[in-house]
């Protein structure tokens, strides 16, 4: 994240902080690059975080009372980067998935909610600022050099690790998320934190980030704990951050491609949204199998004509309504009346 922060500072942050919190009184011609009326008073020295390329800071990098190493400035910048970057990834990947992958017939399912996409987007946008704020302390540990992130393969454990770090990261985070996710289904926690995400019985890609903010943050903890415990190339870290967001959208897209006993794909995750107490894993089915919470998706889900059949839907609704009473009590969702009427 230090490379991302450095780029953001170069093109936006330096100018914004020099204007908002100058080291001395700033003249009216602040943005006039030909003016020499402001002196550079900061003692901060530039040292790039990027071993491959860097951008020379402008004079505005030295004109704020908060230089680039100031922890308050870093916290504010990292919060804004996480929030804005998260929104961009969410809307970009979720919209692409909705347009090109998501089966629109899902919206005719009797358990599809009234105005569901709007409600999913609303929930996600309400949660993202808080999730971003809660994530900032981990990014601060990163940019201040308090994790085991490293710059180049030469600084890592060896070339072998440049490949193995990816499956290692997946295995570690998958195990941790399984435990966290299963814990969120404990009766004392579920209704307070995890129920907002289970509002979506038949999710769309926009449900991928529609969490209670503490729930979303809790399930992201393993990604930030990993580089505190194990070495990780910092460029791999950024790539994995994008991948994690992309995968989260993929398992909510309703396109059941991965009929695999190993991969926890969209079909497995649909089982989780429909039947609550199964398939807590994020990437694989291993921990669910070990914890006896694995539920194999119905074979009909992988047959395009059958997965959206009324017979399949009635079967799903019958079991789901029984389970929702056990898990939640009264079902307080408001379903789309057009879909309900059509399927009765």
mmCIF file of C-alpha atoms in Angstrom:
data_model
loop_
_atom_site.group_PDB
_atom_site.id
_atom_site.type_symbol
_atom_site.label_atom_id
_atom_site.label_comp_id
_atom_site.label_asym_id
_atom_site.label_seq_id
_atom_site.Cartn_x
_atom_site.Cartn_y
_atom_site.Cartn_z
ATOM 1 C CA UNK A 1 0.000 0.000 0.000
ATOM 2 C CA UNK A 2 2.982 2.352 0.411
ATOM 3 C CA UNK A 3 3.452 2.426 -3.383
ATOM 4 C CA UNK A 4 -0.226 3.246 -3.894
ATOM 5 C CA UNK A 5 0.004 5.975 -1.254
ATOM 6 C CA UNK A 6 3.125 7.423 -2.883
ATOM 7 C CA UNK A 7 1.407 7.654 -6.269
ATOM 8 C CA UNK A 8 -1.705 9.208 -4.707
ATOM 9 C CA UNK A 9 0.439 11.765 -2.867
ATOM 10 C CA UNK A 10 2.341 12.677 -6.019
ATOM 11 C CA UNK A 11 -0.723 13.432 -8.112
ATOM 12 C CA UNK A 12 -3.294 14.541 -5.514
ATOM 13 C CA UNK A 13 -2.214 14.431 -1.885
ATOM 14 C CA UNK A 14 0.699 16.880 -2.002
ATOM 15 C CA UNK A 15 -1.465 19.584 -3.557
ATOM 16 C CA UNK A 16 -4.435 18.899 -1.273
ATOM 17 C CA UNK A 17 -2.468 18.948 1.999
ATOM 18 C CA UNK A 18 -0.382 21.975 0.981
ATOM 19 C CA UNK A 19 -3.654 23.831 0.442
ATOM 20 C CA UNK A 20 -5.594 22.438 3.416
ATOM 21 C CA UNK A 21 -2.806 22.507 6.020
ATOM 22 C CA UNK A 22 0.103 24.633 4.789
ATOM 23 C CA UNK A 23 3.398 24.894 6.604
ATOM 24 C CA UNK A 24 3.000 28.670 6.535
ATOM 25 C CA UNK A 25 0.528 31.185 5.211
ATOM 26 C CA UNK A 26 -0.213 30.335 1.619
ATOM 27 C CA UNK A 27 -0.624 33.208 -0.863
ATOM 28 C CA UNK A 28 -3.631 33.618 -3.138
ATOM 29 C CA UNK A 29 -1.554 32.417 -6.124
ATOM 30 C CA UNK A 30 -0.949 28.988 -4.476
ATOM 31 C CA UNK A 31 -1.696 26.985 -7.615
ATOM 32 C CA UNK A 32 0.324 29.261 -9.867
ATOM 33 C CA UNK A 33 3.418 27.175 -10.633
ATOM 34 C CA UNK A 34 5.295 30.274 -11.855
ATOM 35 C CA UNK A 35 5.001 31.978 -8.490
ATOM 36 C CA UNK A 36 7.992 31.974 -6.111
ATOM 37 C CA UNK A 37 6.200 33.700 -3.246
ATOM 38 C CA UNK A 38 5.971 30.585 -1.046
ATOM 39 C CA UNK A 39 9.057 29.096 0.534
ATOM 40 C CA UNK A 40 9.515 25.371 1.095
ATOM 41 C CA UNK A 41 9.777 24.977 4.857
ATOM 42 C CA UNK A 42 9.459 21.193 5.345
ATOM 43 C CA UNK A 43 12.544 19.205 6.340
ATOM 44 C CA UNK A 44 11.023 15.997 4.934
ATOM 45 C CA UNK A 45 13.242 14.085 2.499
ATOM 46 C CA UNK A 46 11.814 12.025 -0.344
ATOM 47 C CA UNK A 47 12.654 8.329 -0.417
ATOM 48 C CA UNK A 48 10.693 6.240 -2.887
ATOM 49 C CA UNK A 49 8.799 3.137 -1.772
ATOM 50 C CA UNK A 50 8.884 1.755 -5.311
ATOM 51 C CA UNK A 51 12.063 -0.094 -6.352
ATOM 52 C CA UNK A 52 11.047 -0.163 -10.039
ATOM 53 C CA UNK A 53 9.967 3.396 -10.842
ATOM 54 C CA UNK A 54 9.134 6.588 -9.017
ATOM 55 C CA UNK A 55 7.822 10.109 -9.582
ATOM 56 C CA UNK A 56 9.829 13.116 -8.446
ATOM 57 C CA UNK A 57 7.725 15.087 -5.941
ATOM 58 C CA UNK A 58 6.655 18.578 -6.889
ATOM 59 C CA UNK A 59 7.423 21.546 -4.652
ATOM 60 C CA UNK A 60 4.012 21.097 -3.009
ATOM 61 C CA UNK A 61 5.290 17.946 -1.305
ATOM 62 C CA UNK A 62 7.314 20.264 0.960
ATOM 63 C CA UNK A 63 4.655 22.908 1.571
ATOM 64 C CA UNK A 64 2.357 21.243 4.118
ATOM 65 C CA UNK A 65 2.697 21.148 7.899
ATOM 66 C CA UNK A 66 1.889 17.473 7.476
ATOM 67 C CA UNK A 67 4.585 15.941 5.290
ATOM 68 C CA UNK A 68 4.154 12.520 3.666
ATOM 69 C CA UNK A 69 5.445 10.714 6.773
ATOM 70 C CA UNK A 70 2.918 12.322 9.117
ATOM 71 C CA UNK A 71 0.752 9.589 10.616
ATOM 72 C CA UNK A 72 -2.428 11.697 10.628
ATOM 73 C CA UNK A 73 -2.005 12.558 6.962
ATOM 74 C CA UNK A 74 -1.280 8.920 6.131
ATOM 75 C CA UNK A 75 -4.383 7.763 8.020
ATOM 76 C CA UNK A 76 -6.660 10.205 6.206
ATOM 77 C CA UNK A 77 -5.148 9.373 2.820
ATOM 78 C CA UNK A 78 -5.324 5.616 3.374
ATOM 79 C CA UNK A 79 -8.947 5.892 4.456
ATOM 80 C CA UNK A 80 -9.861 7.812 1.292
ATOM 81 C CA UNK A 81 -7.838 5.476 -0.952
ATOM 82 C CA UNK A 82 -9.445 2.374 0.572
ATOM 83 C CA UNK A 83 -12.943 3.827 0.357
ATOM 84 C CA UNK A 84 -12.662 5.205 -3.181
ATOM 85 C CA UNK A 85 -10.638 2.286 -4.571
ATOM 86 C CA UNK A 86 -13.091 -0.127 -2.945
ATOM 87 C CA UNK A 87 -16.040 1.663 -4.546
ATOM 88 C CA UNK A 88 -14.371 1.598 -7.962
ATOM 89 C CA UNK A 89 -13.629 -2.138 -7.714
ATOM 90 C CA UNK A 90 -17.119 -2.856 -6.411
ATOM 91 C CA UNK A 91 -19.033 -0.975 -9.087
ATOM 92 C CA UNK A 92 -16.681 -1.948 -11.916
ATOM 93 C CA UNK A 93 -16.537 -5.708 -11.295
ATOM 94 C CA UNK A 94 -20.113 -6.031 -9.996
ATOM 95 C CA UNK A 95 -21.501 -4.168 -13.009
ATOM 96 C CA UNK A 96 -19.431 -6.199 -15.470
ATOM 97 C CA UNK A 97 -20.611 -9.371 -13.755
ATOM 98 C CA UNK A 98 -24.227 -8.196 -13.762
ATOM 99 C CA UNK A 99 -24.155 -7.263 -17.452
ATOM 100 C CA UNK A 100 -22.178 -10.196 -18.843
ATOM 101 C CA UNK A 101 -22.488 -13.086 -16.336
ATOM 102 C CA UNK A 102 -25.460 -12.780 -13.975
ATOM 103 C CA UNK A 103 -28.554 -14.728 -15.033
ATOM 104 C CA UNK A 104 -31.342 -12.123 -15.012
ATOM 105 C CA UNK A 105 -33.919 -14.864 -14.555
ATOM 106 C CA UNK A 106 -32.801 -14.953 -10.920
ATOM 107 C CA UNK A 107 -34.919 -11.834 -10.477
ATOM 108 C CA UNK A 108 -38.014 -13.971 -11.043
ATOM 109 C CA UNK A 109 -37.170 -16.251 -8.112
ATOM 110 C CA UNK A 110 -39.891 -16.134 -5.409
ATOM 111 C CA UNK A 111 -37.276 -15.189 -2.802
ATOM 112 C CA UNK A 112 -35.873 -12.288 -4.790
ATOM 113 C CA UNK A 113 -36.542 -9.085 -2.855
ATOM 114 C CA UNK A 114 -38.419 -6.025 -3.959
ATOM 115 C CA UNK A 115 -35.916 -3.415 -5.279
ATOM 116 C CA UNK A 116 -33.141 -5.838 -4.306
ATOM 117 C CA UNK A 117 -30.281 -4.434 -6.411
ATOM 118 C CA UNK A 118 -30.917 -0.945 -5.084
ATOM 119 C CA UNK A 119 -31.011 -2.294 -1.508
ATOM 120 C CA UNK A 120 -27.744 -4.206 -2.044
ATOM 121 C CA UNK A 121 -25.987 -1.129 -3.413
ATOM 122 C CA UNK A 122 -27.384 1.001 -0.589
ATOM 123 C CA UNK A 123 -26.140 -1.438 2.073
ATOM 124 C CA UNK A 124 -22.694 -1.691 0.467
ATOM 125 C CA UNK A 125 -22.293 2.075 0.221
ATOM 126 C CA UNK A 126 -23.367 2.577 3.820
ATOM 127 C CA UNK A 127 -20.852 0.008 5.037
ATOM 128 C CA UNK A 128 -17.778 0.876 2.995
ATOM 129 C CA UNK A 129 -16.738 4.062 4.869
ATOM 130 C CA UNK A 130 -16.746 2.247 8.219
ATOM 131 C CA UNK A 131 -15.032 -0.843 6.792
ATOM 132 C CA UNK A 132 -12.384 1.456 5.288
ATOM 133 C CA UNK A 133 -11.841 3.272 8.588
ATOM 134 C CA UNK A 134 -11.461 -0.010 10.474
ATOM 135 C CA UNK A 135 -8.898 -1.171 7.904
ATOM 136 C CA UNK A 136 -6.699 1.932 8.189
ATOM 137 C CA UNK A 137 -4.657 0.698 11.218
ATOM 138 C CA UNK A 138 -3.465 -2.301 9.181
ATOM 139 C CA UNK A 139 -2.489 -0.089 6.234
ATOM 140 C CA UNK A 140 -0.573 2.166 8.650
ATOM 141 C CA UNK A 141 1.415 -0.831 9.879
ATOM 142 C CA UNK A 142 2.152 -1.555 6.216
ATOM 143 C CA UNK A 143 3.334 1.890 5.113
ATOM 144 C CA UNK A 144 5.305 2.440 8.310
ATOM 145 C CA UNK A 145 7.295 -0.754 7.786
ATOM 146 C CA UNK A 146 5.840 -2.783 10.643
ATOM 147 C CA UNK A 147 4.796 -5.836 8.614
ATOM 148 C CA UNK A 148 6.751 -8.544 6.780
ATOM 149 C CA UNK A 149 5.999 -7.111 3.351
ATOM 150 C CA UNK A 150 9.069 -6.851 1.131
ATOM 151 C CA UNK A 151 9.904 -4.959 -2.061
ATOM 152 C CA UNK A 152 11.669 -7.325 -4.466
ATOM 153 C CA UNK A 153 12.233 -11.094 -4.816
ATOM 154 C CA UNK A 154 15.828 -10.525 -3.697
ATOM 155 C CA UNK A 155 14.514 -9.373 -0.305
ATOM 156 C CA UNK A 156 12.154 -12.346 0.098
ATOM 157 C CA UNK A 157 12.798 -15.917 1.262
ATOM 158 C CA UNK A 158 13.738 -17.012 -2.268
ATOM 159 C CA UNK A 159 12.463 -17.305 -5.818
ATOM 160 C CA UNK A 160 10.472 -20.403 -4.854
ATOM 161 C CA UNK A 161 8.436 -18.264 -2.470
ATOM 162 C CA UNK A 162 7.432 -15.830 -5.218
ATOM 163 C CA UNK A 163 5.163 -18.589 -6.532
ATOM 164 C CA UNK A 164 4.235 -20.387 -3.319
ATOM 165 C CA UNK A 165 3.166 -17.209 -1.512
ATOM 166 C CA UNK A 166 -0.076 -17.185 -3.545
ATOM 167 C CA UNK A 167 -1.408 -20.655 -2.618
ATOM 168 C CA UNK A 168 -0.069 -20.143 0.917
ATOM 169 C CA UNK A 169 -2.046 -16.902 1.198
ATOM 170 C CA UNK A 170 -5.191 -18.589 -0.156
ATOM 171 C CA UNK A 171 -4.903 -21.567 2.214
ATOM 172 C CA UNK A 172 -4.258 -19.390 5.262
ATOM 173 C CA UNK A 173 -7.051 -16.896 4.570
ATOM 174 C CA UNK A 174 -9.495 -19.643 3.588
ATOM 175 C CA UNK A 175 -8.976 -21.377 6.949
ATOM 176 C CA UNK A 176 -9.320 -18.151 8.922
ATOM 177 C CA UNK A 177 -12.386 -16.931 7.039
ATOM 178 C CA UNK A 178 -14.065 -20.297 7.585
ATOM 179 C CA UNK A 179 -13.641 -19.908 11.350
ATOM 180 C CA UNK A 180 -14.713 -16.252 11.355
ATOM 181 C CA UNK A 181 -17.674 -16.862 9.059
ATOM 182 C CA UNK A 182 -18.871 -19.833 11.068
ATOM 183 C CA UNK A 183 -18.506 -17.775 14.226
ATOM 184 C CA UNK A 184 -20.680 -15.057 12.700
ATOM 185 C CA UNK A 185 -23.469 -17.632 12.491
ATOM 186 C CA UNK A 186 -23.478 -18.152 16.258
ATOM 187 C CA UNK A 187 -26.964 -17.236 17.543
ATOM 188 C CA UNK A 188 -25.573 -14.484 19.783
ATOM 189 C CA UNK A 189 -23.802 -12.812 16.833
ATOM 190 C CA UNK A 190 -25.781 -13.655 13.707
ATOM 191 C CA UNK A 191 -28.730 -11.268 14.115
ATOM 192 C CA UNK A 192 -26.522 -8.383 15.233
ATOM 193 C CA UNK A 193 -23.834 -8.603 12.558
ATOM 194 C CA UNK A 194 -24.282 -11.200 9.832
ATOM 195 C CA UNK A 195 -28.014 -11.103 9.150
ATOM 196 C CA UNK A 196 -27.781 -8.007 6.874
ATOM 197 C CA UNK A 197 -25.742 -10.054 4.387
ATOM 198 C CA UNK A 198 -28.215 -12.943 4.572
ATOM 199 C CA UNK A 199 -31.029 -10.617 3.652
ATOM 200 C CA UNK A 200 -30.228 -11.634 0.089
ATOM 201 C CA UNK A 201 -31.547 -15.176 -0.367
ATOM 202 C CA UNK A 202 -30.874 -15.034 -4.111
ATOM 203 C CA UNK A 203 -27.952 -12.573 -4.289
ATOM 204 C CA UNK A 204 -26.807 -10.547 -7.275
ATOM 205 C CA UNK A 205 -23.182 -9.424 -7.818
ATOM 206 C CA UNK A 206 -24.044 -6.212 -5.956
ATOM 207 C CA UNK A 207 -24.644 -8.259 -2.778
ATOM 208 C CA UNK A 208 -20.926 -9.109 -2.668
ATOM 209 C CA UNK A 209 -20.052 -6.143 -0.423
ATOM 210 C CA UNK A 210 -23.498 -5.620 1.142
ATOM 211 C CA UNK A 211 -22.476 -6.419 4.736
ATOM 212 C CA UNK A 212 -22.797 -4.918 8.153
ATOM 213 C CA UNK A 213 -19.493 -2.967 8.264
ATOM 214 C CA UNK A 214 -18.096 -4.908 11.238
ATOM 215 C CA UNK A 215 -19.012 -8.181 9.522
ATOM 216 C CA UNK A 216 -17.225 -7.174 6.300
ATOM 217 C CA UNK A 217 -14.197 -5.969 8.254
ATOM 218 C CA UNK A 218 -14.056 -9.134 10.381
ATOM 219 C CA UNK A 219 -13.977 -11.347 7.295
ATOM 220 C CA UNK A 220 -11.172 -9.227 5.820
ATOM 221 C CA UNK A 221 -8.945 -9.595 8.901
ATOM 222 C CA UNK A 222 -7.041 -12.679 7.626
ATOM 223 C CA UNK A 223 -5.799 -10.716 4.595
ATOM 224 C CA UNK A 224 -4.163 -8.183 6.899
ATOM 225 C CA UNK A 225 -2.980 -10.657 9.518
ATOM 226 C CA UNK A 226 -1.108 -12.731 6.928
ATOM 227 C CA UNK A 227 1.676 -10.147 6.248
ATOM 228 C CA UNK A 228 2.056 -9.584 9.982
ATOM 229 C CA UNK A 229 2.981 -13.243 10.370
ATOM 230 C CA UNK A 230 4.470 -14.265 7.014
ATOM 231 C CA UNK A 231 6.553 -12.648 4.258
ATOM 232 C CA UNK A 232 4.585 -11.272 1.309
ATOM 233 C CA UNK A 233 5.745 -9.346 -1.743
ATOM 234 C CA UNK A 234 4.044 -5.967 -1.464
ATOM 235 C CA UNK A 235 3.117 -5.925 -5.140
ATOM 236 C CA UNK A 236 1.554 -9.361 -4.690
ATOM 237 C CA UNK A 237 -0.314 -7.873 -1.729
ATOM 238 C CA UNK A 238 -1.967 -5.229 -3.934
ATOM 239 C CA UNK A 239 -2.774 -7.822 -6.600
ATOM 240 C CA UNK A 240 -4.315 -10.133 -4.001
ATOM 241 C CA UNK A 241 -6.409 -7.255 -2.652
ATOM 242 C CA UNK A 242 -7.919 -6.832 -6.132
ATOM 243 C CA UNK A 243 -8.331 -10.593 -6.537
ATOM 244 C CA UNK A 244 -10.130 -10.940 -3.199
ATOM 245 C CA UNK A 245 -12.678 -8.296 -4.209
ATOM 246 C CA UNK A 246 -13.097 -9.912 -7.624
ATOM 247 C CA UNK A 247 -13.616 -13.381 -6.109
ATOM 248 C CA UNK A 248 -16.160 -12.050 -3.629
ATOM 249 C CA UNK A 249 -18.217 -10.761 -6.549
ATOM 250 C CA UNK A 250 -17.784 -13.991 -8.518
ATOM 251 C CA UNK A 251 -19.284 -16.199 -5.805
ATOM 252 C CA UNK A 252 -22.383 -13.982 -5.776
ATOM 253 C CA UNK A 253 -22.921 -13.893 -9.543
ATOM 254 C CA UNK A 254 -25.227 -16.932 -9.728
ATOM 255 C CA UNK A 255 -23.368 -18.458 -12.657
ATOM 256 C CA UNK A 256 -22.712 -22.023 -11.550
ATOM 257 C CA UNK A 257 -19.620 -23.003 -13.535
ATOM 258 C CA UNK A 258 -17.377 -24.659 -10.949
ATOM 259 C CA UNK A 259 -18.977 -28.035 -10.276
ATOM 260 C CA UNK A 260 -15.906 -28.985 -8.315
ATOM 261 C CA UNK A 261 -15.498 -30.944 -5.086
ATOM 262 C CA UNK A 262 -12.638 -28.594 -4.181
ATOM 263 C CA UNK A 263 -13.541 -25.062 -5.307
ATOM 264 C CA UNK A 264 -16.092 -23.108 -3.299
ATOM 265 C CA UNK A 265 -17.725 -21.416 -6.275
ATOM 266 C CA UNK A 266 -20.980 -19.555 -6.803
ATOM 267 C CA UNK A 267 -23.086 -22.728 -6.542
ATOM 268 C CA UNK A 268 -21.641 -23.575 -3.119
ATOM 269 C CA UNK A 269 -22.178 -20.014 -1.933
ATOM 270 C CA UNK A 270 -25.755 -20.014 -3.214
ATOM 271 C CA UNK A 271 -26.322 -23.039 -0.969
ATOM 272 C CA UNK A 272 -25.062 -20.895 1.903
ATOM 273 C CA UNK A 273 -27.456 -18.020 1.166
ATOM 274 C CA UNK A 274 -30.392 -20.380 0.700
ATOM 275 C CA UNK A 275 -29.776 -22.748 3.594
ATOM 276 C CA UNK A 276 -27.674 -20.633 5.999
ATOM 277 C CA UNK A 277 -25.656 -23.222 7.916
ATOM 278 C CA UNK A 278 -23.550 -24.722 5.140
ATOM 279 C CA UNK A 279 -20.498 -23.822 3.024
ATOM 280 C CA UNK A 280 -18.798 -21.172 5.143
ATOM 281 C CA UNK A 281 -15.531 -21.376 3.191
ATOM 282 C CA UNK A 282 -14.317 -18.659 0.839
ATOM 283 C CA UNK A 283 -12.177 -20.434 -1.742
ATOM 284 C CA UNK A 284 -12.246 -24.172 -1.072
ATOM 285 C CA UNK A 285 -14.558 -26.778 0.391
ATOM 286 C CA UNK A 286 -11.786 -28.321 2.527
ATOM 287 C CA UNK A 287 -12.643 -26.672 5.834
ATOM 288 C CA UNK A 288 -16.364 -27.229 5.381
ATOM 289 C CA UNK A 289 -15.704 -30.914 4.787
ATOM 290 C CA UNK A 290 -13.470 -31.046 7.855
ATOM 291 C CA UNK A 291 -16.026 -29.151 9.948
ATOM 292 C CA UNK A 292 -18.945 -31.227 8.588
ATOM 293 C CA UNK A 293 -20.670 -28.132 7.189
ATOM 294 C CA UNK A 294 -20.228 -28.905 3.490
ATOM 295 C CA UNK A 295 -23.347 -29.196 1.353
ATOM 296 C CA UNK A 296 -22.922 -30.341 -2.211
ATOM 297 C CA UNK A 297 -24.860 -28.153 -4.659
ATOM 298 C CA UNK A 298 -27.763 -29.836 -6.415
ATOM 299 C CA UNK A 299 -26.767 -31.224 -9.793
ATOM 300 C CA UNK A 300 -29.694 -29.364 -11.368
ATOM 301 C CA UNK A 301 -27.933 -26.071 -10.653
ATOM 302 C CA UNK A 302 -25.373 -26.903 -13.318
ATOM 303 C CA UNK A 303 -28.065 -27.545 -15.937
ATOM 304 C CA UNK A 304 -29.058 -24.173 -17.359
ATOM 305 C CA UNK A 305 -32.653 -25.142 -18.138
ATOM 306 C CA UNK A 306 -33.237 -26.841 -14.817
ATOM 307 C CA UNK A 307 -31.500 -24.476 -12.398
ATOM 308 C CA UNK A 308 -34.187 -21.818 -12.944
ATOM 309 C CA UNK A 309 -37.118 -24.210 -13.189
ATOM 310 C CA UNK A 310 -40.210 -23.710 -11.030
ATOM 311 C CA UNK A 311 -39.755 -27.203 -9.648
ATOM 312 C CA UNK A 312 -36.235 -26.345 -8.439
ATOM 313 C CA UNK A 313 -37.420 -23.040 -6.983
ATOM 314 C CA UNK A 314 -40.312 -24.629 -5.079
ATOM 315 C CA UNK A 315 -37.900 -27.167 -3.613
ATOM 316 C CA UNK A 316 -35.533 -24.380 -2.538
ATOM 317 C CA UNK A 317 -38.312 -22.243 -1.068
ATOM 318 C CA UNK A 318 -39.773 -25.093 0.976
ATOM 319 C CA UNK A 319 -36.478 -25.886 2.702
ATOM 320 C CA UNK A 320 -35.383 -22.255 2.987
ATOM 321 C CA UNK A 321 -38.616 -21.216 4.753
ATOM 322 C CA UNK A 322 -38.145 -24.016 7.281
ATOM 323 C CA UNK A 323 -34.526 -23.056 7.963
ATOM 324 C CA UNK A 324 -35.146 -19.308 8.188
ATOM 325 C CA UNK A 325 -37.575 -19.944 11.061
ATOM 326 C CA UNK A 326 -34.915 -21.947 12.882
ATOM 327 C CA UNK A 327 -32.153 -19.385 12.321
ATOM 328 C CA UNK A 328 -33.987 -16.050 12.393
ATOM 329 C CA UNK A 329 -37.497 -16.677 13.652
ATOM 330 C CA UNK A 330 -39.894 -14.477 11.715
ATOM 331 C CA UNK A 331 -38.874 -13.726 8.124
ATOM 332 C CA UNK A 332 -38.975 -9.919 7.889
ATOM 333 C CA UNK A 333 -37.860 -9.674 4.247
ATOM 334 C CA UNK A 334 -40.085 -7.998 1.660
ATOM 335 C CA UNK A 335 -40.136 -10.091 -1.489
ATOM 336 C CA UNK A 336 -40.881 -8.887 -4.997
ATOM 337 C CA UNK A 337 -44.669 -9.382 -5.338
ATOM 338 C CA UNK A 338 -44.392 -9.904 -9.098
ATOM 339 C CA UNK A 339 -41.986 -12.830 -8.637
ATOM 340 C CA UNK A 340 -44.057 -14.353 -5.818
ATOM 341 C CA UNK A 341 -47.305 -14.091 -7.770
ATOM 342 C CA UNK A 342 -45.747 -15.567 -10.898
ATOM 343 C CA UNK A 343 -44.416 -18.607 -9.029
ATOM 344 C CA UNK A 344 -47.501 -19.395 -6.953
#
